[in-house]
Coordinates of C-alpha atoms and ligand atoms in Angstrom, one line a residue:
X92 CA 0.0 0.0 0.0
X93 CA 1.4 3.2 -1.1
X94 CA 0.5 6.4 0.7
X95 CA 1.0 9.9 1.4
X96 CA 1.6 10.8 5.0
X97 CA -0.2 14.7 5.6
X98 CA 0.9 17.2 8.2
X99 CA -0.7 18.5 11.0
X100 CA -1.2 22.1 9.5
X101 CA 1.3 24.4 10.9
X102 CA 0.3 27.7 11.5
X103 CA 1.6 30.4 8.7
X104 CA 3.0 32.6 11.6
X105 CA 5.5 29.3 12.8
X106 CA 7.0 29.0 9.2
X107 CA 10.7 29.4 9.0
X108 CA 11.3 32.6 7.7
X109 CA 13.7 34.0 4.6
X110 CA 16.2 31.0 3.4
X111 CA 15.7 28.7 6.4
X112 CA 12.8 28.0 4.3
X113 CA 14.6 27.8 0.7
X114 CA 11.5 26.5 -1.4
X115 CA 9.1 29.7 -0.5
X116 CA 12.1 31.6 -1.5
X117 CA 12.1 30.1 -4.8
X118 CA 8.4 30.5 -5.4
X119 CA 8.7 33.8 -3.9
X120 CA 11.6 34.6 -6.4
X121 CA 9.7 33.2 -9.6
X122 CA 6.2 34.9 -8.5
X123 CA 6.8 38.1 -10.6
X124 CA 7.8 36.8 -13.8
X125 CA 5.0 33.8 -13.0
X126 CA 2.0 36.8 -12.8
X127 CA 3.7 38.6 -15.7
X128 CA 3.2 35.5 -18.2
X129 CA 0.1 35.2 -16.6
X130 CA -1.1 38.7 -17.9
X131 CA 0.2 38.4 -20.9
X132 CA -1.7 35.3 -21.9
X133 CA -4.9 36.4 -20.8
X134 CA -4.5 39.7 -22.1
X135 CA -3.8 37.5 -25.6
X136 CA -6.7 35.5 -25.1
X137 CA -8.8 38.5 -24.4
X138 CA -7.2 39.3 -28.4
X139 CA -9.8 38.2 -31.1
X140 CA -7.2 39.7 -33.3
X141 CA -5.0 36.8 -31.9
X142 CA -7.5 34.0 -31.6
X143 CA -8.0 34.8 -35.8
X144 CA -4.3 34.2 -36.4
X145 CA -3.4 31.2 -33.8
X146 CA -6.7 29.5 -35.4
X147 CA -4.8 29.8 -38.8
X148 CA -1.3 29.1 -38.2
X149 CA -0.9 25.4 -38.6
X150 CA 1.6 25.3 -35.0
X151 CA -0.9 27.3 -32.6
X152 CA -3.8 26.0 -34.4
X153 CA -4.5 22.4 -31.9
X154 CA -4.5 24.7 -29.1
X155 CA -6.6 27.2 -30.4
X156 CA -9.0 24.6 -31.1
X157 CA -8.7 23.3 -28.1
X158 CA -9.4 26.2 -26.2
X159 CA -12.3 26.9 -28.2
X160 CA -13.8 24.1 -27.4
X161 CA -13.5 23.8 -24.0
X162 CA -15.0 27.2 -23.8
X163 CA -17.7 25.7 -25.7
X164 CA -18.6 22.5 -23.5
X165 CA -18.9 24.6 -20.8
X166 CA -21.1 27.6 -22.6
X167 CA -23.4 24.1 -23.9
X168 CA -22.9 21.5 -20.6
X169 CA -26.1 22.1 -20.1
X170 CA -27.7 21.4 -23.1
X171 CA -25.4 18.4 -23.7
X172 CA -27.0 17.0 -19.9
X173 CA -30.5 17.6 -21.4
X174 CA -29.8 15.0 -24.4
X175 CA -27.8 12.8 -22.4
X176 CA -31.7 12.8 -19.8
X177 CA -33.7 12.5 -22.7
X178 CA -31.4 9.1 -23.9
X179 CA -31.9 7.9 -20.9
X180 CA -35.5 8.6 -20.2
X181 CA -36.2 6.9 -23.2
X182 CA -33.9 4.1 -22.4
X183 CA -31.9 4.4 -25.3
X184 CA -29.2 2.8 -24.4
X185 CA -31.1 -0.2 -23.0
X186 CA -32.2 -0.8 -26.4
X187 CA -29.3 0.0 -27.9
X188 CA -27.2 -2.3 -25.9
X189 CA -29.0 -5.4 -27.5
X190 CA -26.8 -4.6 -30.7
X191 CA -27.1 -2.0 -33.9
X192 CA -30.3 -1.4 -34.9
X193 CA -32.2 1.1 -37.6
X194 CA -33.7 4.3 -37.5
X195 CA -37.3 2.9 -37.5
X196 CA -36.8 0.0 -34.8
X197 CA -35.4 2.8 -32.4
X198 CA -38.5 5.6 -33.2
X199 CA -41.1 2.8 -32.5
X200 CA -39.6 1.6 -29.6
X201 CA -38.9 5.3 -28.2
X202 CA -42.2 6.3 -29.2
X203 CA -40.6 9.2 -30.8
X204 CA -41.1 10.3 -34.9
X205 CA -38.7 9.7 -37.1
X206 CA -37.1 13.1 -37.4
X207 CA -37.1 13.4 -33.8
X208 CA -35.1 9.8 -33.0
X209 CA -32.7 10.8 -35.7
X210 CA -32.0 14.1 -34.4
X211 CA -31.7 12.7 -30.9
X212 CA -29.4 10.1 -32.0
X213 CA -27.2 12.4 -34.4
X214 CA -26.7 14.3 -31.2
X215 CA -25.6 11.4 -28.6
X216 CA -23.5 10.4 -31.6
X217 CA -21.7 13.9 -31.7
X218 CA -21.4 13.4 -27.5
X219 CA -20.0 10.0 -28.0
X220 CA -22.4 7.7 -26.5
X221 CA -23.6 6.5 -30.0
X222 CA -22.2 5.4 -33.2
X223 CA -23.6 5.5 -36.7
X224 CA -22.7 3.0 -39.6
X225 CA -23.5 3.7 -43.2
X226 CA -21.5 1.3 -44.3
X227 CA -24.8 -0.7 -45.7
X228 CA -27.7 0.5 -47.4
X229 CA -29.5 1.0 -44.1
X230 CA -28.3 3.4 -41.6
X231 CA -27.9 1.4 -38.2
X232 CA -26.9 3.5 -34.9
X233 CA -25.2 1.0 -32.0
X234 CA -23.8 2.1 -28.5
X235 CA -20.5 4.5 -29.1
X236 CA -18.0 4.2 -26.4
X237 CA -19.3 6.1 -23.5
X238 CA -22.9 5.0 -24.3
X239 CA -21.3 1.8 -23.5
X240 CA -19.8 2.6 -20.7
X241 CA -22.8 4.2 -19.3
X242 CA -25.0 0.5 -20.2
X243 CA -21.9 -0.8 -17.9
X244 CA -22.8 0.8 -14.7
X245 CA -25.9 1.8 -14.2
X246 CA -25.3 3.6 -11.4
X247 CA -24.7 6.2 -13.7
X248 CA -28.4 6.2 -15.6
X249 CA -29.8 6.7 -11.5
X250 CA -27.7 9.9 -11.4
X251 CA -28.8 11.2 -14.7
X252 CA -32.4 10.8 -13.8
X253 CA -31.8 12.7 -10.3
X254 CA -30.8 15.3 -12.0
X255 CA -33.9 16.3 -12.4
X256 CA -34.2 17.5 -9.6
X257 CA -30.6 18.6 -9.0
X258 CA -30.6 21.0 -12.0
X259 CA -34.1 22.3 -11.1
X260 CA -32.6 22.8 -7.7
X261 CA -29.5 25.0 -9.6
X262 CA -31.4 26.6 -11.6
X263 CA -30.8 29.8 -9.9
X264 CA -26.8 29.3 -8.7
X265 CA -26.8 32.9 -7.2
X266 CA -29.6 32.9 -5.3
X267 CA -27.9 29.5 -3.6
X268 CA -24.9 31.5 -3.3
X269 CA -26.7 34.0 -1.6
X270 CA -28.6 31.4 0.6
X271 CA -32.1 33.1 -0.4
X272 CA -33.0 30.2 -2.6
X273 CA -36.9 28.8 -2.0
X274 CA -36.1 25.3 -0.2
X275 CA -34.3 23.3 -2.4
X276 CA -35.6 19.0 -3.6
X277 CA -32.2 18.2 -2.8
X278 CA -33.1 19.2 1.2
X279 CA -36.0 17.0 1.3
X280 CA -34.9 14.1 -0.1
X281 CA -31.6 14.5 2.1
X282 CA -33.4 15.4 5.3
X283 CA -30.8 14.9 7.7
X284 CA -28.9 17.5 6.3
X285 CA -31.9 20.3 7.1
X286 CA -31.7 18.9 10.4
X287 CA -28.0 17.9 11.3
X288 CA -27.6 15.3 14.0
X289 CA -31.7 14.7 13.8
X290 CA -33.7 12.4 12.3
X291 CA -35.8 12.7 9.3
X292 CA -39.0 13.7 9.7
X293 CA -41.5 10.5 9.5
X294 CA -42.5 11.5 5.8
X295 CA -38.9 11.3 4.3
X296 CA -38.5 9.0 1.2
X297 CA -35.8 7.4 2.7
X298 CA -35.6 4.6 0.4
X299 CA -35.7 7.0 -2.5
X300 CA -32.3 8.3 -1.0
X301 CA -30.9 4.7 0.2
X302 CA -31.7 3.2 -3.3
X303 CA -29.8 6.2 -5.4
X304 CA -26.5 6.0 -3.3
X305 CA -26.8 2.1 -3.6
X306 CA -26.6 2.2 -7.0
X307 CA -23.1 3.6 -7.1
X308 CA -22.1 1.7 -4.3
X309 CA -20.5 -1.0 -6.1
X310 CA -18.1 1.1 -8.1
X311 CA -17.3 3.2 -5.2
X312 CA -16.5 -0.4 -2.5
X313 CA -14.5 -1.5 -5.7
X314 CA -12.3 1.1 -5.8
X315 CA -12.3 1.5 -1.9
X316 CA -11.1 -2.5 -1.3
X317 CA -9.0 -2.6 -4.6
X318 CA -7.1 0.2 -3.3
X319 CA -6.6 -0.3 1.0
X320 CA -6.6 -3.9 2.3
X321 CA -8.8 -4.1 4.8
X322 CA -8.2 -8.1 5.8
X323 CA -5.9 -7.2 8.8
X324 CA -9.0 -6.0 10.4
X325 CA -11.4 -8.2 12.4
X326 CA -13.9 -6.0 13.7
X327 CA -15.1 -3.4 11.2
X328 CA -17.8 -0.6 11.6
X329 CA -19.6 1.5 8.9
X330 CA -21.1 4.5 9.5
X331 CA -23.7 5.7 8.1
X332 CA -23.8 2.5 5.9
X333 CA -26.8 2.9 3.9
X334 CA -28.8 -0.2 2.5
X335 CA -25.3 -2.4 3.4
X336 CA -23.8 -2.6 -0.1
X337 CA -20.4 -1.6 1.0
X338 CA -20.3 -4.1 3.9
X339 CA -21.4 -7.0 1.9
X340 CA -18.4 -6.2 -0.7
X341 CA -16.3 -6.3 2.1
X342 CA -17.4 -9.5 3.3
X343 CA -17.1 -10.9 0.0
X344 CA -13.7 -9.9 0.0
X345 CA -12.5 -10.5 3.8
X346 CA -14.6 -14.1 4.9
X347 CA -12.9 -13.9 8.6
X348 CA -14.2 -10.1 9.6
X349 CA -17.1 -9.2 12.4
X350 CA -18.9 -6.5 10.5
X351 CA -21.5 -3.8 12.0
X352 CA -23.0 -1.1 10.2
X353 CA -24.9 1.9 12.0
X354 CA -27.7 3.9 10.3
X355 CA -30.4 6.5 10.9
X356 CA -33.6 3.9 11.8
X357 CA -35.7 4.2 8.7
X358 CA -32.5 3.4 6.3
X359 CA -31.2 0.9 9.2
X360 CA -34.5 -1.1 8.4
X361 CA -34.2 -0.9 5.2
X362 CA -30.4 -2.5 5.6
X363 CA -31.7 -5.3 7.7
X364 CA -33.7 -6.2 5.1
X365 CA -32.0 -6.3 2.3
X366 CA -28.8 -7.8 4.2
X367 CA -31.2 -10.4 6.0
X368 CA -32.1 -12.0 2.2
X369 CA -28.3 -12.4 2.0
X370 CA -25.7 -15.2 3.0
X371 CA -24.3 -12.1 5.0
X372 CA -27.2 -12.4 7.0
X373 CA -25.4 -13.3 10.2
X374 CA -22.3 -12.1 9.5
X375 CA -23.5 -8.5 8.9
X376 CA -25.0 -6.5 12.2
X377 CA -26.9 -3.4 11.8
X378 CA -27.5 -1.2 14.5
X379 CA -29.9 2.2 14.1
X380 CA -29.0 5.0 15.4
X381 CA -27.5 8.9 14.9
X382 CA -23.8 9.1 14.9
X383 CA -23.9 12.1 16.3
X384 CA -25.5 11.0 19.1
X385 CA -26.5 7.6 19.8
X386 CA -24.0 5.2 21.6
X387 CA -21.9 3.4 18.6
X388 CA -22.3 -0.9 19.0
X389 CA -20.5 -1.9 22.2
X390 CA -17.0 -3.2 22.0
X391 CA -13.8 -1.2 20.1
X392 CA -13.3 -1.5 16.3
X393 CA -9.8 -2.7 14.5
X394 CA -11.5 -0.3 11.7
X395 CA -14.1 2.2 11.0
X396 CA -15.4 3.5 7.7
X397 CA -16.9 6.9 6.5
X398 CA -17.6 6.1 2.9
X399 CA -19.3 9.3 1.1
X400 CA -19.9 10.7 4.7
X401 CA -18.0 13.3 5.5
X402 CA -18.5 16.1 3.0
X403 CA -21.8 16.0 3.9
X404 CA -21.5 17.7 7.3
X405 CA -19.6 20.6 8.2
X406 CA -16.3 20.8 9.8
X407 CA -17.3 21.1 13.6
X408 CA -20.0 18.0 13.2
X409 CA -16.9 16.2 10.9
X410 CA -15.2 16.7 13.9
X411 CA -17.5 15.4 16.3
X412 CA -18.0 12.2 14.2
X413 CA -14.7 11.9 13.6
X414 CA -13.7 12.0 17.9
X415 CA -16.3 9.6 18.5
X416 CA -15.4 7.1 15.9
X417 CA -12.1 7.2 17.6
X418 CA -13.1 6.7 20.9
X419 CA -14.7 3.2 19.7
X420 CA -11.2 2.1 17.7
X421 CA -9.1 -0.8 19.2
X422 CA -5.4 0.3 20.1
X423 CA -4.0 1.0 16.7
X424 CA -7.3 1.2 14.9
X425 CA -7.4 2.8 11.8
X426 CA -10.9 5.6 10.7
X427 CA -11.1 5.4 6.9
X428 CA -12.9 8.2 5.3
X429 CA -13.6 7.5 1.4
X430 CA -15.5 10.4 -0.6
X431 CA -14.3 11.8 -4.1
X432 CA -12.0 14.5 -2.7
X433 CA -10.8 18.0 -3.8
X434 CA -7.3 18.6 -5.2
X435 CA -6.5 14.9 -6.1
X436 CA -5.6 14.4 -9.5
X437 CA -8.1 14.9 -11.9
X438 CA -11.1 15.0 -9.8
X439 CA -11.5 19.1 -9.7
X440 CA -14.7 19.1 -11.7
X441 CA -16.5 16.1 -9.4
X442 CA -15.2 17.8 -6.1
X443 CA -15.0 21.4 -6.6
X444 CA -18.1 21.7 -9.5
X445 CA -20.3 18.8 -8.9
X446 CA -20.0 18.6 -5.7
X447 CA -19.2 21.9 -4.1
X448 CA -22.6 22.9 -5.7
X449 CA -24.2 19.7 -5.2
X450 CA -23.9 19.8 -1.4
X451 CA -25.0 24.0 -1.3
X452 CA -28.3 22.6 -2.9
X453 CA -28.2 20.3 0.1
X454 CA -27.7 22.6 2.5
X455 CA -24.4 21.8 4.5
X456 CA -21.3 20.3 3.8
X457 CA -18.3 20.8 1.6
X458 CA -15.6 19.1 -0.4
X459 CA -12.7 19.0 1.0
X460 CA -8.8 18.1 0.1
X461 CA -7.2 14.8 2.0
X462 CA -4.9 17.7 3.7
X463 CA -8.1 19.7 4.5
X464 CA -9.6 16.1 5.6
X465 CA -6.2 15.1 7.7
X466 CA -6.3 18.0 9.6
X467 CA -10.0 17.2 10.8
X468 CA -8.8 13.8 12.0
X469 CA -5.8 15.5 13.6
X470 CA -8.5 17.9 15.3
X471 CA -10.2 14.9 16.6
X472 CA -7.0 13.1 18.2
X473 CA -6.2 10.9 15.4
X474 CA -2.4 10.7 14.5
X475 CA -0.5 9.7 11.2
X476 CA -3.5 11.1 8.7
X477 CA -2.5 9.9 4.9
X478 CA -4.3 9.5 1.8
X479 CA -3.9 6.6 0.0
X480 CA -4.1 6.7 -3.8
X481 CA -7.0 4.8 -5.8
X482 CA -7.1 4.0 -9.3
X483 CA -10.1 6.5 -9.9
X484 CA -10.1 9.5 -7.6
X485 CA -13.2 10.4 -9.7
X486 CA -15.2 7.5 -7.9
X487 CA -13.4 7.8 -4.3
X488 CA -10.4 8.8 -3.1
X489 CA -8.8 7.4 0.2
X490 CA -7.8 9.2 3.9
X491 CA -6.8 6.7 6.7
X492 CA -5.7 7.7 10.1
X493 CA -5.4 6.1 13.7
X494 CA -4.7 5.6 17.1
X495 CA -1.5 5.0 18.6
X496 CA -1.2 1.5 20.0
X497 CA -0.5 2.2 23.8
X498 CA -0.1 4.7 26.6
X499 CA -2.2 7.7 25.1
X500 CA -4.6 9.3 27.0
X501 CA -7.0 12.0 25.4
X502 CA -8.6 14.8 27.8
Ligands
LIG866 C1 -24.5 10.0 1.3 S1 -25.2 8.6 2.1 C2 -23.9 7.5 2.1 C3 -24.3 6.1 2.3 C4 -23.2 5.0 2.1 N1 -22.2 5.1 3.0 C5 -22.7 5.0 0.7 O1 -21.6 5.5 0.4 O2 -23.5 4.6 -0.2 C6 -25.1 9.2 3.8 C7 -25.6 8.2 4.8 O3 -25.4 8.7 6.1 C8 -26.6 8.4 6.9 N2 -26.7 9.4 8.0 C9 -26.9 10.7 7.8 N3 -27.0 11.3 9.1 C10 -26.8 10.3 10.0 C11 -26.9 10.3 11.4 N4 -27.0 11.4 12.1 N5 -26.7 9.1 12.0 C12 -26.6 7.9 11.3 N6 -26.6 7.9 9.9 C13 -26.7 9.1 9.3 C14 -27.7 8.6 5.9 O4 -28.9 8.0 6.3 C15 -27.1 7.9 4.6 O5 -27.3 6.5 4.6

């Protein structure tokens, strides 16, 4: 396992000063000519004089190009969502995935009129989730290579059809900013987040919210167990576990472990039963209660999880859940929080976009960098916070930390 070992954050104030600290010296050396080229480019791309000529000299010409038209996905990202819903809300993709087939079998089946399937399908095939051959007389349109990947999880078709309500919810982004926003679908199909630390009021579709974070589940444990091995650990807790899906991944991957999962009581039930139909049924225990305030299942814990937890609560609650998971860990126990993270790798658009606005529609909560992330576990008297890398930091990325093994007493 390969990891990345984060620092307690040291205040600015306590930084070595001048070249006791040679690397801030460097930056701080570098920093004017950085902000000149910096003005100079944008000042250039301000230039439609200079966009003309780099777009027709044959050197500059891939990048003005490419500028262009990343410009233009996100002047059009919303349109491209609104094809991508109506694919899928005609189940497109389902139909498509049973092999090629021709303008009229698609129509009939989509209830659409000609003209309309064919324009629908001439643009997923511009977005690449749809391919057209007209290599025979009759045109045949098949699954392109992200309409394919799409048919693989279909986690990813639940998403698209909550957006619904997601986009309905942004369709206003300033008066979220502002917090003047009428109360948002996203709060009342979230409910604990209107009330943090409470219970969702009787009326909540909890299952509507249990069954949409199940669906990506699977891809999420995946990445989660492909990337930390969990199979030292023989007592394991998951907070806030949902319907079980993660559990039961890790049972299927780690026969030996005692495994406990603790929920709100509406999804906890729901957990029992689907875990109940399972041959996990006795290995699996669920427990309802708030983690913010309920007693956690008796006896310590070699490991507990926070998977896609944390960013929904803000940092003093993330701190609370974070101090009593640790005063339920074994000597040595290890907290693992696993949530798509800001600053790792490529993940900027799902952390900082997607869900930095994602969770303002919920009403608390934030994403947050594995530093920002260590620092809360350091805040709540865990030691040795580091991230460890996954595969897809898109899905999930990785923050472990724990308790030292002997002699430490917290006041
Ligand atoms: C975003 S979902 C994540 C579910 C699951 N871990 C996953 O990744 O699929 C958040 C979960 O935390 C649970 N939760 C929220 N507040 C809670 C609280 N105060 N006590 C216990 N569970 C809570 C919710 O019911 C929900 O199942």
């Amino acid at each position: 396992m390969s990891t990345t070992e984060i620092e307690p954050a040291s205040p600015a104030s306590k930084r070595p000063s001048g070249w006791a600290d040679p690397i801030r010296e460097i930056r701080r050396f570098f920093r004017p000519s950085r902000e000149g080229w910096k003005s100079f480019r944008n000042r250039k791309l301000a230039d439609r004089a200079f966009h003309r000529s780099s777009a027709k000299f044959w050197l500059t010409r891939p990048f003005a190009r490419r500028s262009s038209r990343r410009l233009f996905d996100l002047v059009a990202g919303f349109v491209y969502s609104q094809v991508l819903a109506a694919a899928v809300e005609l189940n497109v993709f389902q139909h498509l995935s049973r092999g090629p087939r021709a303008l009229a079998d698609i129509a009939a089946a989509t209830g659409l009129k000609p003209e309309a399937a064919e324009r629908l399908l001439r643009a997923l095939a511009a977005l690449d989730l749809v391919e057209i051959d007209d290599s025979e007389d009759e045109i045949a349109y098949g699954l392109g290579p992200l309409g394919a990947a799409l048919v693989a999880n279909p986690g990813i078709e639940a998403m698209i059809r909550h957006h619904r309500d997601v986009y309905q919810d942004l369709s206003d982004p300033v008066a979220l900013l502002k917090g003047t926003a009428a109360p948002t679908r996203l709060s009342k199909l979230w409910p604990y987040a209107a009330a943090p630390g409470g219970t969702p009021p009787e009326d909540a579709d909890v299952a509507a919210y249990t069954d949409l974070m199940a669906a990506s589940q699977d891809f999420v444990a995946e990445e989660v167990l492909g990337s930390y091995d969990v199979s030292w650990a023989r007592r394991i807790l998951d907070l806030g576990g949902g319907d079980g899906r993660f559990l039961r991944k890790v049972a299927e991957h780690h026969p030996e472990a005692e495994l406990h999962l603790m929920d709100l009581p509406a999804v906890a039930e729901i957990a029992a039963k689907r875990i109940r139909d399972t041959r996990f049924g006795r290995r699996i225990h669920v427990h309802s209660g708030d983690f913010f305030n309920d007693p956690y299942p008796e006896g310590r814990f070699d490991l507990i999880t926070l998977v896609r937890i944390l960013h929904d609560h803000d940092d003093a609650e993330a701190v609370k859940l974070l101090t009593r998971a640790r005063e339920s860990l074994e000597p040595g126990g290890v907290v693992m929080v696993a949530e798509p993270m800001a600053g790792v790798g490529d993940s900027a658009p799902v952390a900082d976009v997607y869900f930095g606005f994602y969770l303002l529609a919920m009403g608390r909560g934030r994403p947050r960098t594995p530093d920002e992330i260590g620092r809360l576990m350091n805040a709540a008297g865990l030691t040795r916070a580091r991230e460890v890398p996954t595969a897809l930091p898109l899905a999930t990325s990785i923050v472990v930390a724990e308790i030292p093994r002997r002699n430490v007493i917290f006041t």
